[in-house]
Coordinates of C-alpha atoms in Angstrom, one line a residue:
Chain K
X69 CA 239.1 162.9 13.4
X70 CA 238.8 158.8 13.7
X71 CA 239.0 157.6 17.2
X72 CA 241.2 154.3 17.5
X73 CA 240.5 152.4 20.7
X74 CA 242.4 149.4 21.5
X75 CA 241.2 146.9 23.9
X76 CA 243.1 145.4 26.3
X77 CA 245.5 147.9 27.2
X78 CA 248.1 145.1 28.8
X79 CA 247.1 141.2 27.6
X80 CA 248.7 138.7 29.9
X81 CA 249.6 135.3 28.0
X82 CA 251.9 133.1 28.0
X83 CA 254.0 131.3 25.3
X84 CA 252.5 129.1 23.4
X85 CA 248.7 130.5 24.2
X86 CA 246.7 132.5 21.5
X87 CA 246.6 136.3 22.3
X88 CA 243.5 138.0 20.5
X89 CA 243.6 142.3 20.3
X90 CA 240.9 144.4 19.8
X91 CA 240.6 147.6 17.7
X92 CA 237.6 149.8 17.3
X93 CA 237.5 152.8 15.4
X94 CA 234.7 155.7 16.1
X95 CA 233.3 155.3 12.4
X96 CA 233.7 153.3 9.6
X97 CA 237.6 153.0 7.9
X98 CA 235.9 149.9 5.7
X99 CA 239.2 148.0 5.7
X100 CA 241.9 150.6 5.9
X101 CA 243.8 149.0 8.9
X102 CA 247.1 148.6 9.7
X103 CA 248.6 146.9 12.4
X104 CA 252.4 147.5 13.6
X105 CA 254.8 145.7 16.5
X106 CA 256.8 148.2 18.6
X107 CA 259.4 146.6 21.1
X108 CA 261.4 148.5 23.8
X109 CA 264.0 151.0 22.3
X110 CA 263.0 150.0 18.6
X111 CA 260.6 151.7 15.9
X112 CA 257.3 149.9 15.0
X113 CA 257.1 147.5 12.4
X114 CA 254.4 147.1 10.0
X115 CA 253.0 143.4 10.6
X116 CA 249.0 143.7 8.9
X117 CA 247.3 146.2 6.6
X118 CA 244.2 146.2 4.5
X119 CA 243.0 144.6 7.6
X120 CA 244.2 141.0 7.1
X121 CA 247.2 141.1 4.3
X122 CA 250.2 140.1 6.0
X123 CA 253.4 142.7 5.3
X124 CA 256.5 140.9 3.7
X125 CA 258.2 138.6 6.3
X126 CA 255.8 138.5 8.8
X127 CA 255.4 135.1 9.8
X128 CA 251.7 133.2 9.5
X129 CA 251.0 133.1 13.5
X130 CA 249.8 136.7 12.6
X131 CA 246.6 137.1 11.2
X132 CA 243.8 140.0 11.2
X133 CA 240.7 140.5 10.5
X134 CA 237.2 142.5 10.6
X135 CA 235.7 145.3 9.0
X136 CA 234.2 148.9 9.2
X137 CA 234.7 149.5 13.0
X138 CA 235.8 146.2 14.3
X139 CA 239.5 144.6 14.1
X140 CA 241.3 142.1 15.5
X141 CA 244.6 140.9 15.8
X142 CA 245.3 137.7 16.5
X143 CA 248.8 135.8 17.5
X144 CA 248.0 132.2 17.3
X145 CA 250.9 130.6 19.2
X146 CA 252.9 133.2 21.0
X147 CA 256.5 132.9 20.9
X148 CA 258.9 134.7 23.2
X149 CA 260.2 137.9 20.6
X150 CA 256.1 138.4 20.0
X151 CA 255.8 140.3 23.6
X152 CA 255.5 143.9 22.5
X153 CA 253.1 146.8 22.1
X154 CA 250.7 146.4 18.7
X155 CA 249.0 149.8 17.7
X156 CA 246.5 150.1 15.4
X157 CA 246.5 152.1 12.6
X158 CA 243.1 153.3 10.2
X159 CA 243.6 155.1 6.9
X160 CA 240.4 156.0 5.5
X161 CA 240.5 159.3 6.6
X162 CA 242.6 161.8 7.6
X163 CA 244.5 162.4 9.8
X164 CA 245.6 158.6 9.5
X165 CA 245.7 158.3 13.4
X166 CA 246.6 155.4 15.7
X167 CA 245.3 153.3 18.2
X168 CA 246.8 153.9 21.8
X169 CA 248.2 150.2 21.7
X170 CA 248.0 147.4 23.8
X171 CA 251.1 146.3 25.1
X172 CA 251.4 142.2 25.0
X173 CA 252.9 140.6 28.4
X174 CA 254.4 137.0 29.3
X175 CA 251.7 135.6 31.9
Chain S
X264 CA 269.9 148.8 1.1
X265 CA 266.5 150.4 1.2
X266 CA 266.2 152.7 4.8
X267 CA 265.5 155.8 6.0
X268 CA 268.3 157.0 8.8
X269 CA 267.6 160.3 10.8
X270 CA 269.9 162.9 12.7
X271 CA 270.9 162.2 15.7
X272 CA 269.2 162.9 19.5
X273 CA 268.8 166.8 19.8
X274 CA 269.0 169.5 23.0
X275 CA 267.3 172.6 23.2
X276 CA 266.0 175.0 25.3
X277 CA 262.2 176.2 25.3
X278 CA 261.9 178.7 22.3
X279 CA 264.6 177.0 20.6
X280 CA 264.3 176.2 16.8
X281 CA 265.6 173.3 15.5
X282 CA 265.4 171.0 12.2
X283 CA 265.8 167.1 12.2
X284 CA 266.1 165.5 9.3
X285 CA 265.1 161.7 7.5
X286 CA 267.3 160.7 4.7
X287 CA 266.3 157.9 2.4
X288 CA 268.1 155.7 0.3
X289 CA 267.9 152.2 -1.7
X290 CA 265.1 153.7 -3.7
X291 CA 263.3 156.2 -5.1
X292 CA 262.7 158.6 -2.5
X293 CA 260.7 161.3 -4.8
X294 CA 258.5 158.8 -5.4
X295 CA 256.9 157.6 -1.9
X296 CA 255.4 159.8 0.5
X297 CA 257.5 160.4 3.6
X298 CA 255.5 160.8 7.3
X299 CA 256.6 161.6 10.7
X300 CA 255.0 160.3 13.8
X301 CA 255.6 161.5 17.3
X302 CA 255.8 159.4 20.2
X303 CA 256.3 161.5 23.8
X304 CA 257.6 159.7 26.5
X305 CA 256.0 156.1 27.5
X306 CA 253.3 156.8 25.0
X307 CA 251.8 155.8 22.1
X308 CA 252.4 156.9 18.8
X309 CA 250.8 160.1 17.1
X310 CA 250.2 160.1 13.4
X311 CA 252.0 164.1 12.4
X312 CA 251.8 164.7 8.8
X313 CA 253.1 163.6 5.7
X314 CA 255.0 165.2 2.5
X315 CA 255.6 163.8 -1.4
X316 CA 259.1 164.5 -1.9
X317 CA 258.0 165.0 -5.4
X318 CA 256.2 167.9 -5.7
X319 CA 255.8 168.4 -1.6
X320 CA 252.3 168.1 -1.2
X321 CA 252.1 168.0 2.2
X322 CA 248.7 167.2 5.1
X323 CA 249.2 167.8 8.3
X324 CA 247.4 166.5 11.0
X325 CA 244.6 169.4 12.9
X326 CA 247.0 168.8 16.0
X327 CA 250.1 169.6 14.4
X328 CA 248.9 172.2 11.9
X329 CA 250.9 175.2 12.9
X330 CA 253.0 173.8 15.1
X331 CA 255.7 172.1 12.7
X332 CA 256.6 172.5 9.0
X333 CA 256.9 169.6 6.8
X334 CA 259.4 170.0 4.1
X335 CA 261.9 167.8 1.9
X336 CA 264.8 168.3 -0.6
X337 CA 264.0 165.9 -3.3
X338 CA 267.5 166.4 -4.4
X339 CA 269.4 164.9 -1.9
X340 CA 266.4 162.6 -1.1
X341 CA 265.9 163.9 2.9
X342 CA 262.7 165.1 4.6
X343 CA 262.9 167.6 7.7
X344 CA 260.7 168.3 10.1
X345 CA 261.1 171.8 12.0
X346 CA 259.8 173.8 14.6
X347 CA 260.4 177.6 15.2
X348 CA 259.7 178.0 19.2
X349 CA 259.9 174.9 20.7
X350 CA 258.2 173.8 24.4
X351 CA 259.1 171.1 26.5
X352 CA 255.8 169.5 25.5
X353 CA 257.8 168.9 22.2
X354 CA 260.0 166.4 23.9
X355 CA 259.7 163.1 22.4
X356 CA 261.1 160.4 19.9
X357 CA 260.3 161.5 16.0
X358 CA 260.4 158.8 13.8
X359 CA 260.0 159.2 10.0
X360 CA 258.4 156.7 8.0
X361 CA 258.0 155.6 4.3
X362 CA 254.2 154.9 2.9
X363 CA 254.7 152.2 0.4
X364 CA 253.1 151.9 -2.9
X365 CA 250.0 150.0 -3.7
X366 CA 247.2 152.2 -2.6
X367 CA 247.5 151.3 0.9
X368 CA 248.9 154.2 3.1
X369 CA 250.7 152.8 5.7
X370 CA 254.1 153.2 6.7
X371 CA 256.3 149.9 5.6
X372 CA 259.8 151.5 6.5
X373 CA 260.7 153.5 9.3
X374 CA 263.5 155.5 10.1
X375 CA 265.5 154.8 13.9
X376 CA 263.8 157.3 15.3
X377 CA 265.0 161.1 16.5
X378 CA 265.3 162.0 20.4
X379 CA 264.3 165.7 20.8
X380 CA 264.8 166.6 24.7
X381 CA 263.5 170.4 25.3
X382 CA 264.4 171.5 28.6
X383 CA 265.7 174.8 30.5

């Protein structure tokens, strides 16, 4: 089974500021990545897959990136409905397991 | 509208069965694959298993293997996910979840999500 390991486990940032999340997996997915939004009470949301496609709607402050066992995340001006938890997500292999998530806090 | 709504929050007692269920609608539901995903309380999500409505192929992850069954009624386009002797360990939020087409399996419409509170 993949590992996920999402790095760090609470960001601090405040609005406005970039906030950059890290996702390693324990071997190679090449870029079978997805990344979802989960706020209090709600179910996740799909916001990247293929590693850097956007999902329909999500708006362009979201972008990802990297490759085999390295991924980021990156929110480039944080607004206030962007404080969440973001899991990643590989699907190279199965099972198609997630990250633990890193859960995204106004500084 | 295309969405997936699940029963409702659940009760039980250890060694309990019980059945929730994921209803689709707005589009072809024998057509897209169909996962659930566990979350236990304050924790992250856990990737379960996942069934094709149309012929139920199902995989199941090596942690849940055994412990649920995976099924669906193409028919009246709703998956189910079941257990036979349920724990309190089993408490959690289920959520069900759509993969969408296009080669990429990732889940692009969830269901609300199914409260299942196992206590004596």
């Amino acid at each position: 089974e993949i590992v996920m390991t999402q790095s760090p486990a609470t960001l601090s940032v405040s609005a406005g500021d970039r906030a950059t999340l890290s996702c390693r997996a324990s071997q190679s997915v090449s870029s079978s990545l997805a990344w979802y939004q989960q706020k209090p009470g709600q179910a996740p949301r799909l916001l990247i897959y293929g590693a850097s496609t956007r999902a329909t709607g999500i708006p362009a402050r979201f972008s990802g990136s990297g490759s085999e066992t390295e991924f980021t995340l990156t929110i480039s001006s944080l607004q206030s409905e962007d404080f969440a938890v973001y899991y990643c997500q590989q699907y190279n292999d199965w099972p198609h397991t997630f990250g633990q998530g890193t859960k995204l806090e106004i500084k | 509208e295309v969405q997936l709504v699940q029963s409702g929050a659940e009760v039980k007692k250890p060694g309990e069965s019980l059945k929730i269920s994921c209803e689709g609608s707005g589009y072809s539901f024998a057509s897209y694959w169909i996962g659930w995903v566990r979350q236990m309380p304050g924790k992250g999500l856990e990737w379960m298993g996942i069934i094709y409505p149309g012929d139920s192929d199902t995989r199941y992850s090596p942690s849940f293997q055994g412990q649920v069954t995976i099924s669906a009624d193409k028919s009246i386009s709703t998956a189910y996910l079941q257990w036979n002797t349920l724990k309190a360990s089993d408490t959690a939020m289920y959520y069900c979840a759509r993969i969408g087409l296009g080669g990429d399996w990732i889940f692009d419409l969830w269901g609300q999500g199914a409260l299942v509170t196992v206590s004596s």
